[in-house]
Amino acid sequence: MLSRSTVSKAQVLAKLGQLLPRSSGSSMVRGALLHTLKPRQANAAATAPAEPGSASSESSGDIAAQAYAPLDTFLRRHNGPRDSDVGAMLQALGFASLDEMVAATVPASIRLAAPLEISDSEFAEKELLAKLKAIAQKNQVYRSFIGTGYTDVVVPPVILRNILENPGWYTQYTPYQPEISQGRLESLLNFQTVITDLTGLPATNASLLDEGSAAGEALVVCLNSARKKTRNAFFADRNCHPQTLAVLQTRAEGFGAEIVVGDYKTFDFSSLGDRLAGALVSYPDTYGNVNDFRALADTVHGLGGQLVVAADLMSLAVLQPPGEFGADIAIGNTQRFGVPLGYGGPHAAFFATTAANQRRVPGRIIGVSRDAAGNRAYRLALQTREQHIRREKASSNICTAQALLANMAAMYAVYHGPAGIRDIANRIHRFTQILASSVVRAGLVVENESYFDTLRIRVPDAAAIHARANERRINLRRIDAHTVGVTLDEAITREELAHLVDVFGGDVSALDSLASAAAPSVSQSAAVPEGLARQSAILAHPVFSRYHSETEMLRYITQLQGKDLSLANAMIPLGSCTMKLNATTELIPITWPEFGSIHPFAPREQTQGYAHMIADLERDLAAITGMAATTVQPNSGAQGEYAGLRAIRAYQASQGESNRDICLVPESAHGTNPASAVMAGLSVVIVKCDAKGNLDLADLEAKAAKHSARLSAVMITYPSTFGVFEDGVLRAIEIIHQYGGQVYMDGANMNAQVGLTSPGHMGADVCHLNNHKTLAIPHGGGGPGVGPICVKAHLAPFLPGHPELVKADGSPQSTVGPVSAAPYGSAGVLPVTWSYIKLLGGRGMTQVSKTAILNANYMANRLRDHYSILFTNENGMCAHEFILDTRVKMDVYLMSKCPDYDSNKNFDLRFNYIGDTNSTSSYGVHASATSSNSAYKKRPTPKPRSNSFSASSAISDA
């Protein structure tokens, strides 16, 4: 363990019985903690000259502290290379120390002068868990019946343990390489099948981020499918969930669309005429009403628009599917299919649509294909729509989705099967009928005309009802002074129902007779309008009828896991997405009920633990990036880009500079950069790179000058996507500021920056982080991700707000709209990043960065005699990633497989040769390193084939 805060030192002193004076205690502890970091550092400290007059006390203090110091320290477990490895790797590179290597890699002009400091950090693993448990216990786990798109669930233990808590699933990478991804691809195909069956729409994707952003994606599909640019009005029913409407409004701003909010039953759609692109309704709506939208579908279609339905997935097991009543697009959240609340996320959203829209579907689609031997295989389909190919022409920046949570939802459906899912849905509805009858018998009014699981109840005094509920540790929805909302879920028990009835002043003794009178299924219930009970079958594929015992389910999950490569099997050497150790200690807290069972709209007094942790995290991320303020709301890196650019635009508008609408983007940038810029309402101008892969400063300045009146921002990835710390970065920042623009720094490669430099130190105005790259959140096979943004002080007022984020006087915390459905995005996985930072502290994270750079350069050096390293700095050094040129080797390999191969004619073949099982190839090998990997091991010369290749600081065998 490294040095800790004053509090931690005091705890250590207490353990020593305060036998030593306070003046010697601090240095004693520091010596002991350094001892557990690296033995040779401790030895050096022990032999260093003591301060005058303190030699004996320091010596005894060091000895005593070492005797009591914990041994379960993190850094020595996190970083792969041992001391002897580091020495040998440095010797191979010609350096005497890590600092000397860093000096040859990172320009002196941008290096930090002072060490990175993280308060209250550098804990041993057991201490960390105890500290975080104490914070978690500040959260009060109430039984929440708030609804609004989030409900409690019963997570099948076989899925909890073997997917959510299983590194064989949560450490997988996005399935771009199908030959090592067949298991998760099959599971994601199951997810798509669930969504297709339940929505009655034929085309769906493999998940989106949340319901709010899915509504935004639906808006854009409607706009893009319109033949006329003037068709830019979009109707949204006022009874959709508030957070969905808020995110929809945010998304519309960048596309110049007008969101018209009203009551679909009374709104005059003809007033929009041929401007109508689409209409959004909720099914059931936010207050529980189950409406018949067949007439609305006809009206919208008659005006040339599309009908979008935000649907509750569980209700679709027993209600008529949207595809059958004329919906063109169905969206929603799959959280209630076995995924914990997690204070709002991560949860997998769904998006289903008609065949006519399938090439406009955002995100990834899993398709069925054949491998080289003719066997059935799965792969990503329609990949040409992905933003990294379409770039500024893309209508969506979706990159990271919610694959891990989609897999949980899919397995939930597989485990329960069609009959089980229907039984769950009917049980929820039956309990709701009993509650409704009890409330009416108590003299209150159920305002719903119909319902599935949600009641809007009119009461004389809502405050009194909430007070009675609070006494029973129950949360209800706060609607107004005389109206309360209640949403039931699969976890409801008779005891809880009795508590609810009692809260509303009902007769608990009548429950059993009311249960006998309630309809056993939706199809027999008077609470569902005639014709809206589902008649069509669900989940008819055999996979949903095979694995209903735990033994069968466990074997199925394990069978799929065995087809995939994860960090549990080997390193995953992929450039641009840094794959590092997802430590068990960091993952343990996410399934604690204090974190996992909290509703995102629970009262603030119940979520003080989350408030504490998030405040810690936002402060630490600001320190890491050299910025003034942070928000953790964006639930992917691409969403972080979008939120950061929106903050810039909002700031410029506040300065009377709304005309600034040009974003400069280097041609080397990740595809999400130009896509995010377009979503933020910016026009993209591409900036060239020179032959060495560096940003062409002359071209940058020429374009900044040309567009100075309209220049909004530049997006710079640093180190570059080509894996180099460019010397010209400070000049690039200076140019943009000179011409009135703001600098957005893409944090995808922060893994090489932390503790060595920072975006704020270099002069950037805003940056995002990929917590699933730099800060240890698992990739999960394609999500979840968290993309916080950190900003300078002048941009802080323009961070995204949320309907639930209000000041004490009830006014909004920010006038800028939300980018995520939940106030803090994927809050349920934030304990992972918090733990990572608190385990390592500033010194530990700096060591991680140095080790990642060492690993990458050592690997590049070992491969240099066999391949060309395409991009390095003037000293021949890369950052934490590098690109190998495999073209010559690939030509030799392909000629050995295909006698007629001609590298000048068969260009496409070089890019995607599928002649054997290790088929995928690419232009070059993009290798990324993190400290979790040790690249030092004597290896044979690599075979002449192209792979994505990356190392991390945890590599034990590259």
GROMACS .gro file of N, CA, C and O in nm, residues 135-209:
model
  300
  135ILE      N    1  -1.924   0.396   0.304
  135ILE     CA    2  -1.989   0.496   0.219
  135ILE      C    3  -2.120   0.441   0.166
  135ILE      O    4  -2.224   0.510   0.167
  136ALA      N    5  -2.120   0.317   0.119
  136ALA     CA    6  -2.241   0.255   0.064
  136ALA      C    7  -2.353   0.253   0.166
  136ALA      O    8  -2.471   0.269   0.132
  137GLN      N    9  -2.318   0.232   0.293
  137GLN     CA   10  -2.421   0.222   0.396
  137GLN      C   11  -2.488   0.355   0.427
  137GLN      O   12  -2.587   0.360   0.500
  138LYS      N   13  -2.437   0.464   0.368
  138LYS     CA   14  -2.508   0.592   0.376
  138LYS      C   15  -2.630   0.592   0.285
  138LYS      O   16  -2.719   0.676   0.301
  139ASN      N   17  -2.631   0.501   0.187
  139ASN     CA   18  -2.752   0.483   0.106
  139ASN      C   19  -2.854   0.404   0.186
  139ASN      O   20  -2.818   0.307   0.255
  140GLN      N   21  -2.979   0.441   0.178
  140GLN     CA   22  -3.086   0.368   0.246
  140GLN      C   23  -3.163   0.288   0.142
  140GLN      O   24  -3.219   0.344   0.048
  141VAL      N   25  -3.163   0.157   0.159
  141VAL     CA   26  -3.226   0.069   0.061
  141VAL      C   27  -3.374   0.056   0.095
  141VAL      O   28  -3.414  -0.028   0.177
  142TYR      N   29  -3.453   0.141   0.035
  142TYR     CA   30  -3.599   0.136   0.049
  142TYR      C   31  -3.656   0.046  -0.062
  142TYR      O   32  -3.590   0.020  -0.163
  143ARG      N   33  -3.776   0.004  -0.042
  143ARG     CA   34  -3.848  -0.069  -0.147
  143ARG      C   35  -3.914   0.037  -0.236
  143ARG      O   36  -4.005   0.109  -0.192
  144SER      N   37  -3.866   0.050  -0.359
  144SER     CA   38  -3.912   0.157  -0.447
  144SER      C   39  -4.019   0.109  -0.544
  144SER      O   40  -3.997   0.015  -0.621
  145PHE      N   41  -4.134   0.175  -0.537
  145PHE     CA   42  -4.243   0.153  -0.633
  145PHE      C   43  -4.266   0.280  -0.715
  145PHE      O   44  -4.378   0.314  -0.750
  146ILE      N   45  -4.156   0.349  -0.745
  146ILE     CA   46  -4.162   0.477  -0.816
  146ILE      C   47  -4.193   0.458  -0.963
  146ILE      O   48  -4.262   0.539  -1.025
  147GLY      N   49  -4.142   0.351  -1.022
  147GLY     CA   50  -4.167   0.326  -1.164
  147GLY      C   51  -4.090   0.420  -1.253
  147GLY      O   52  -3.969   0.434  -1.241
  148THR      N   53  -4.161   0.488  -1.346
  148THR     CA   54  -4.101   0.578  -1.447
  148THR      C   55  -3.990   0.509  -1.527
  148THR      O   56  -3.888   0.569  -1.559
  149GLY      N   57  -4.011   0.383  -1.558
  149GLY     CA   58  -3.916   0.311  -1.642
  149GLY      C   59  -3.815   0.227  -1.568
  149GLY      O   60  -3.731   0.161  -1.630
  150TYR      N   61  -3.820   0.227  -1.434
  150TYR     CA   62  -3.724   0.151  -1.354
  150TYR      C   63  -3.799   0.075  -1.246
  150TYR      O   64  -3.879   0.134  -1.171
  151THR      N   65  -3.775  -0.055  -1.235
  151THR     CA   66  -3.841  -0.135  -1.132
  151THR      C   67  -3.741  -0.229  -1.067
  151THR      O   68  -3.635  -0.259  -1.123
  152ASP      N   69  -3.777  -0.277  -0.949
  152ASP     CA   70  -3.696  -0.380  -0.885
  152ASP      C   71  -3.713  -0.510  -0.962
  152ASP      O   72  -3.814  -0.531  -1.033
  153VAL      N   73  -3.616  -0.599  -0.951
  153VAL     CA   74  -3.617  -0.725  -1.026
  153VAL      C   75  -3.571  -0.839  -0.936
  153VAL      O   76  -3.514  -0.817  -0.829
  154VAL      N   77  -3.594  -0.959  -0.984
  154VAL     CA   78  -3.535  -1.078  -0.923
  154VAL      C   79  -3.431  -1.129  -1.021
  154VAL      O   80  -3.465  -1.186  -1.125
  155VAL      N   81  -3.306  -1.105  -0.991
  155VAL     CA   82  -3.199  -1.150  -1.079
  155VAL      C   83  -3.173  -1.298  -1.052
  155VAL      O   84  -3.135  -1.334  -0.940
  156PRO      N   85  -3.196  -1.386  -1.149
  156PRO     CA   86  -3.167  -1.527  -1.125
  156PRO      C   87  -3.022  -1.545  -1.081
  156PRO      O   88  -2.929  -1.497  -1.147
  157PRO      N   89  -2.998  -1.609  -0.968
  157PRO     CA   90  -2.860  -1.623  -0.919
  157PRO      C   91  -2.765  -1.685  -1.019
  157PRO      O   92  -2.646  -1.650  -1.023
  158VAL      N   93  -2.814  -1.778  -1.102
  158VAL     CA   94  -2.727  -1.841  -1.200
  158VAL      C   95  -2.677  -1.739  -1.302
  158VAL      O   96  -2.567  -1.751  -1.356
  159ILE      N   97  -2.756  -1.635  -1.329
  159ILE     CA   98  -2.714  -1.529  -1.420
  159ILE      C   99  -2.627  -1.427  -1.347
  159ILE      O  100  -2.526  -1.380  -1.400
  160LEU      N  101  -2.666  -1.395  -1.225
  160LEU     CA  102  -2.587  -1.301  -1.145
  160LEU      C  103  -2.443  -1.349  -1.130
  160LEU      O  104  -2.347  -1.276  -1.157
  161ARG      N  105  -2.428  -1.474  -1.087
  161ARG     CA  106  -2.294  -1.526  -1.058
  161ARG      C  107  -2.215  -1.555  -1.185
  161ARG      O  108  -2.094  -1.531  -1.190
  162ASN      N  109  -2.283  -1.606  -1.286
  162ASN     CA  110  -2.209  -1.659  -1.401
  162ASN      C  111  -2.201  -1.565  -1.521
  162ASN      O  112  -2.136  -1.598  -1.621
  163ILE      N  113  -2.266  -1.449  -1.512
  163ILE     CA  114  -2.248  -1.346  -1.616
  163ILE      C  115  -2.203  -1.215  -1.553
  163ILE      O  116  -2.091  -1.170  -1.575
  164LEU      N  117  -2.287  -1.155  -1.468
  164LEU     CA  118  -2.253  -1.023  -1.413
  164LEU      C  119  -2.126  -1.028  -1.329
  164LEU      O  120  -2.046  -0.935  -1.332
  165GLU      N  121  -2.109  -1.136  -1.254
  165GLU     CA  122  -1.991  -1.148  -1.166
  165GLU      C  123  -1.882  -1.237  -1.225
  165GLU      O  124  -1.789  -1.274  -1.153
  166ASN      N  125  -1.888  -1.265  -1.351
  166ASN     CA  126  -1.797  -1.361  -1.414
  166ASN      C  127  -1.702  -1.289  -1.512
  166ASN      O  128  -1.747  -1.237  -1.613
  167PRO      N  129  -1.571  -1.286  -1.483
  167PRO     CA  130  -1.478  -1.218  -1.574
  167PRO      C  131  -1.472  -1.279  -1.713
  167PRO      O  132  -1.430  -1.214  -1.808
  168GLY      N  133  -1.517  -1.405  -1.725
  168GLY     CA  134  -1.523  -1.465  -1.858
  168GLY      C  135  -1.625  -1.396  -1.947
  168GLY      O  136  -1.619  -1.406  -2.070
  169TRP      N  137  -1.720  -1.324  -1.885
  169TRP     CA  138  -1.818  -1.246  -1.961
  169TRP      C  139  -1.791  -1.096  -1.953
  169TRP      O  140  -1.800  -1.026  -2.053
  170TYR      N  141  -1.757  -1.046  -1.835
  170TYR     CA  142  -1.748  -0.900  -1.826
  170TYR      C  143  -1.616  -0.843  -1.877
  170TYR      O  144  -1.605  -0.722  -1.897
  171THR      N  145  -1.515  -0.927  -1.903
  171THR     CA  146  -1.389  -0.873  -1.957
  171THR      C  147  -1.375  -0.894  -2.108
  171THR      O  148  -1.269  -0.865  -2.165
  172GLN      N  149  -1.478  -0.943  -2.173
  172GLN     CA  150  -1.471  -0.960  -2.318
  172GLN      C  151  -1.471  -0.824  -2.389
  172GLN      O  152  -1.523  -0.726  -2.337
  173TYR      N  153  -1.414  -0.824  -2.509
  173TYR     CA  154  -1.413  -0.701  -2.589
  173TYR      C  155  -1.529  -0.704  -2.687
  173TYR      O  156  -1.594  -0.808  -2.708
  174THR      N  157  -1.557  -0.590  -2.748
  174THR     CA  158  -1.658  -0.581  -2.852
  174THR      C  159  -1.631  -0.686  -2.959
  174THR      O  160  -1.517  -0.703  -3.001
  175PRO      N  161  -1.734  -0.756  -3.006
  175PRO     CA  162  -1.710  -0.873  -3.094
  175PRO      C  163  -1.680  -0.839  -3.240
  175PRO      O  164  -1.747  -0.886  -3.332
  176TYR      N  165  -1.577  -0.754  -3.261
  176TYR     CA  166  -1.539  -0.723  -3.398
  176TYR      C  167  -1.473  -0.843  -3.467
  176TYR      O  168  -1.475  -0.853  -3.590
  177GLN      N  169  -1.409  -0.930  -3.389
  177GLN     CA  170  -1.345  -1.048  -3.446
  177GLN      C  171  -1.434  -1.169  -3.417
  177GLN      O  172  -1.430  -1.226  -3.308
  178PRO      N  173  -1.515  -1.209  -3.513
  178PRO     CA  174  -1.616  -1.313  -3.485
  178PRO      C  175  -1.556  -1.447  -3.447
  178PRO      O  176  -1.620  -1.525  -3.376
  179GLU      N  177  -1.434  -1.475  -3.494
  179GLU     CA  178  -1.378  -1.608  -3.466
  179GLU      C  179  -1.347  -1.628  -3.318
  179GLU      O  180  -1.331  -1.741  -3.272
  180ILE      N  181  -1.339  -1.519  -3.240
  180ILE     CA  182  -1.316  -1.533  -3.096
  180ILE      C  183  -1.434  -1.475  -3.017
  180ILE      O  184  -1.420  -1.439  -2.901
  181SER      N  185  -1.551  -1.468  -3.081
  181SER     CA  186  -1.666  -1.402  -3.019
  181SER      C  187  -1.797  -1.479  -3.040
  181SER      O  188  -1.904  -1.421  -3.020
  182GLN      N  189  -1.791  -1.604  -3.079
  182GLN     CA  190  -1.914  -1.674  -3.115
  182GLN      C  191  -2.012  -1.689  -2.999
  182GLN      O  192  -2.134  -1.689  -3.018
  183GLY      N  193  -1.962  -1.700  -2.877
  183GLY     CA  194  -2.051  -1.716  -2.763
  183GLY      C  195  -2.134  -1.593  -2.737
  183GLY      O  196  -2.256  -1.599  -2.727
  184ARG      N  197  -2.066  -1.476  -2.725
  184ARG     CA  198  -2.143  -1.355  -2.695
  184ARG      C  199  -2.227  -1.313  -2.815
  184ARG      O  200  -2.335  -1.254  -2.798
  185LEU      N  201  -2.181  -1.344  -2.937
  185LEU     CA  202  -2.263  -1.313  -3.055
  185LEU      C  203  -2.392  -1.394  -3.054
  185LEU      O  204  -2.499  -1.343  -3.089
  186GLU      N  205  -2.383  -1.521  -3.014
  186GLU     CA  206  -2.506  -1.601  -3.005
  186GLU      C  207  -2.599  -1.543  -2.899
  186GLU      O  208  -2.721  -1.533  -2.921
  187SER      N  209  -2.543  -1.504  -2.785
  187SER     CA  210  -2.627  -1.448  -2.679
  187SER      C  211  -2.691  -1.316  -2.723
  187SER      O  212  -2.808  -1.290  -2.694
  188LEU      N  213  -2.616  -1.232  -2.793
  188LEU     CA  214  -2.673  -1.106  -2.841
  188LEU      C  215  -2.776  -1.130  -2.951
  188LEU      O  216  -2.872  -1.053  -2.964
  189LEU      N  217  -2.758  -1.235  -3.027
  189LEU     CA  218  -2.862  -1.271  -3.124
  189LEU      C  219  -2.989  -1.315  -3.049
  189LEU      O  220  -3.101  -1.283  -3.092
  190ASN      N  221  -2.971  -1.385  -2.938
  190ASN     CA  222  -3.088  -1.418  -2.854
  190ASN      C  223  -3.157  -1.291  -2.807
  190ASN      O  224  -3.281  -1.283  -2.805
  191PHE      N  225  -3.078  -1.192  -2.768
  191PHE     CA  226  -3.134  -1.064  -2.725
  191PHE      C  227  -3.218  -1.002  -2.837
  191PHE      O  228  -3.331  -0.958  -2.814
  192GLN      N  229  -3.162  -1.000  -2.957
  192GLN     CA  230  -3.236  -0.944  -3.070
  192GLN      C  231  -3.365  -1.022  -3.095
  192GLN      O  232  -3.469  -0.964  -3.129
  193THR      N  233  -3.359  -1.153  -3.078
  193THR     CA  234  -3.478  -1.236  -3.099
  193THR      C  235  -3.586  -1.203  -2.996
  193THR      O  236  -3.705  -1.196  -3.029
  194VAL      N  237  -3.544  -1.183  -2.871
  194VAL     CA  238  -3.639  -1.143  -2.766
  194VAL      C  239  -3.709  -1.014  -2.806
  194VAL      O  240  -3.833  -1.003  -2.799
  195ILE      N  241  -3.632  -0.917  -2.850
  195ILE     CA  242  -3.689  -0.786  -2.883
  195ILE      C  243  -3.780  -0.796  -3.006
  195ILE      O  244  -3.890  -0.739  -3.009
  196THR      N  245  -3.736  -0.868  -3.106
  196THR     CA  246  -3.819  -0.887  -3.226
  196THR      C  247  -3.951  -0.955  -3.192
  196THR      O  248  -4.059  -0.912  -3.235
  197ASP      N  249  -3.945  -1.061  -3.112
  197ASP     CA  250  -4.066  -1.134  -3.074
  197ASP      C  251  -4.163  -1.046  -2.995
  197ASP      O  252  -4.283  -1.043  -3.021
  198LEU      N  253  -4.112  -0.976  -2.896
  198LEU     CA  254  -4.199  -0.902  -2.806
  198LEU      C  255  -4.253  -0.774  -2.869
  198LEU      O  256  -4.364  -0.732  -2.838
  199THR      N  257  -4.176  -0.710  -2.958
  199THR     CA  258  -4.224  -0.586  -3.020
  199THR      C  259  -4.303  -0.612  -3.148
  199THR      O  260  -4.376  -0.523  -3.193
  200GLY      N  261  -4.287  -0.730  -3.208
  200GLY     CA  262  -4.355  -0.759  -3.333
  200GLY      C  263  -4.296  -0.684  -3.451
  200GLY      O  264  -4.362  -0.666  -3.554
  201LEU      N  265  -4.170  -0.642  -3.439
  201LEU     CA  266  -4.100  -0.570  -3.547
  201LEU      C  267  -3.978  -0.650  -3.589
  201LEU      O  268  -3.906  -0.705  -3.504
  202PRO      N  269  -3.948  -0.658  -3.717
  202PRO     CA  270  -3.850  -0.755  -3.767
  202PRO      C  271  -3.703  -0.718  -3.753
  202PRO      O  272  -3.618  -0.807  -3.760
  203ALA      N  273  -3.670  -0.591  -3.740
  203ALA     CA  274  -3.529  -0.550  -3.738
  203ALA      C  275  -3.496  -0.486  -3.605
  203ALA      O  276  -3.563  -0.393  -3.560
  204THR      N  277  -3.394  -0.536  -3.540
  204THR     CA  278  -3.353  -0.479  -3.411
  204THR      C  279  -3.203  -0.484  -3.399
  204THR      O  280  -3.135  -0.553  -3.475
  205ASN      N  281  -3.150  -0.407  -3.303
  205ASN     CA  282  -3.005  -0.408  -3.283
  205ASN      C  283  -2.970  -0.478  -3.153
  205ASN      O  284  -3.057  -0.528  -3.083
  206ALA      N  285  -2.840  -0.478  -3.123
  206ALA     CA  286  -2.791  -0.554  -3.008
  206ALA      C  287  -2.777  -0.467  -2.883
  206ALA      O  288  -2.692  -0.494  -2.800
  207SER      N  289  -2.859  -0.364  -2.871
  207SER     CA  290  -2.874  -0.278  -2.754
  207SER      C  291  -2.829  -0.136  -2.782
  207SER      O  292  -2.742  -0.111  -2.867
  208LEU      N  293  -2.889  -0.044  -2.709
  208LEU     CA  294  -2.848   0.096  -2.704
  208LEU      C  295  -2.826   0.133  -2.557
  208LEU      O  296  -2.833   0.047  -2.470
  209LEU      N  297  -2.800   0.262  -2.531
  209LEU     CA  298  -2.752   0.302  -2.399
  209LEU      C  299  -2.863   0.312  -2.294
  209LEU      O  300  -2.844   0.272  -2.180
   0.00000   0.00000   0.00000
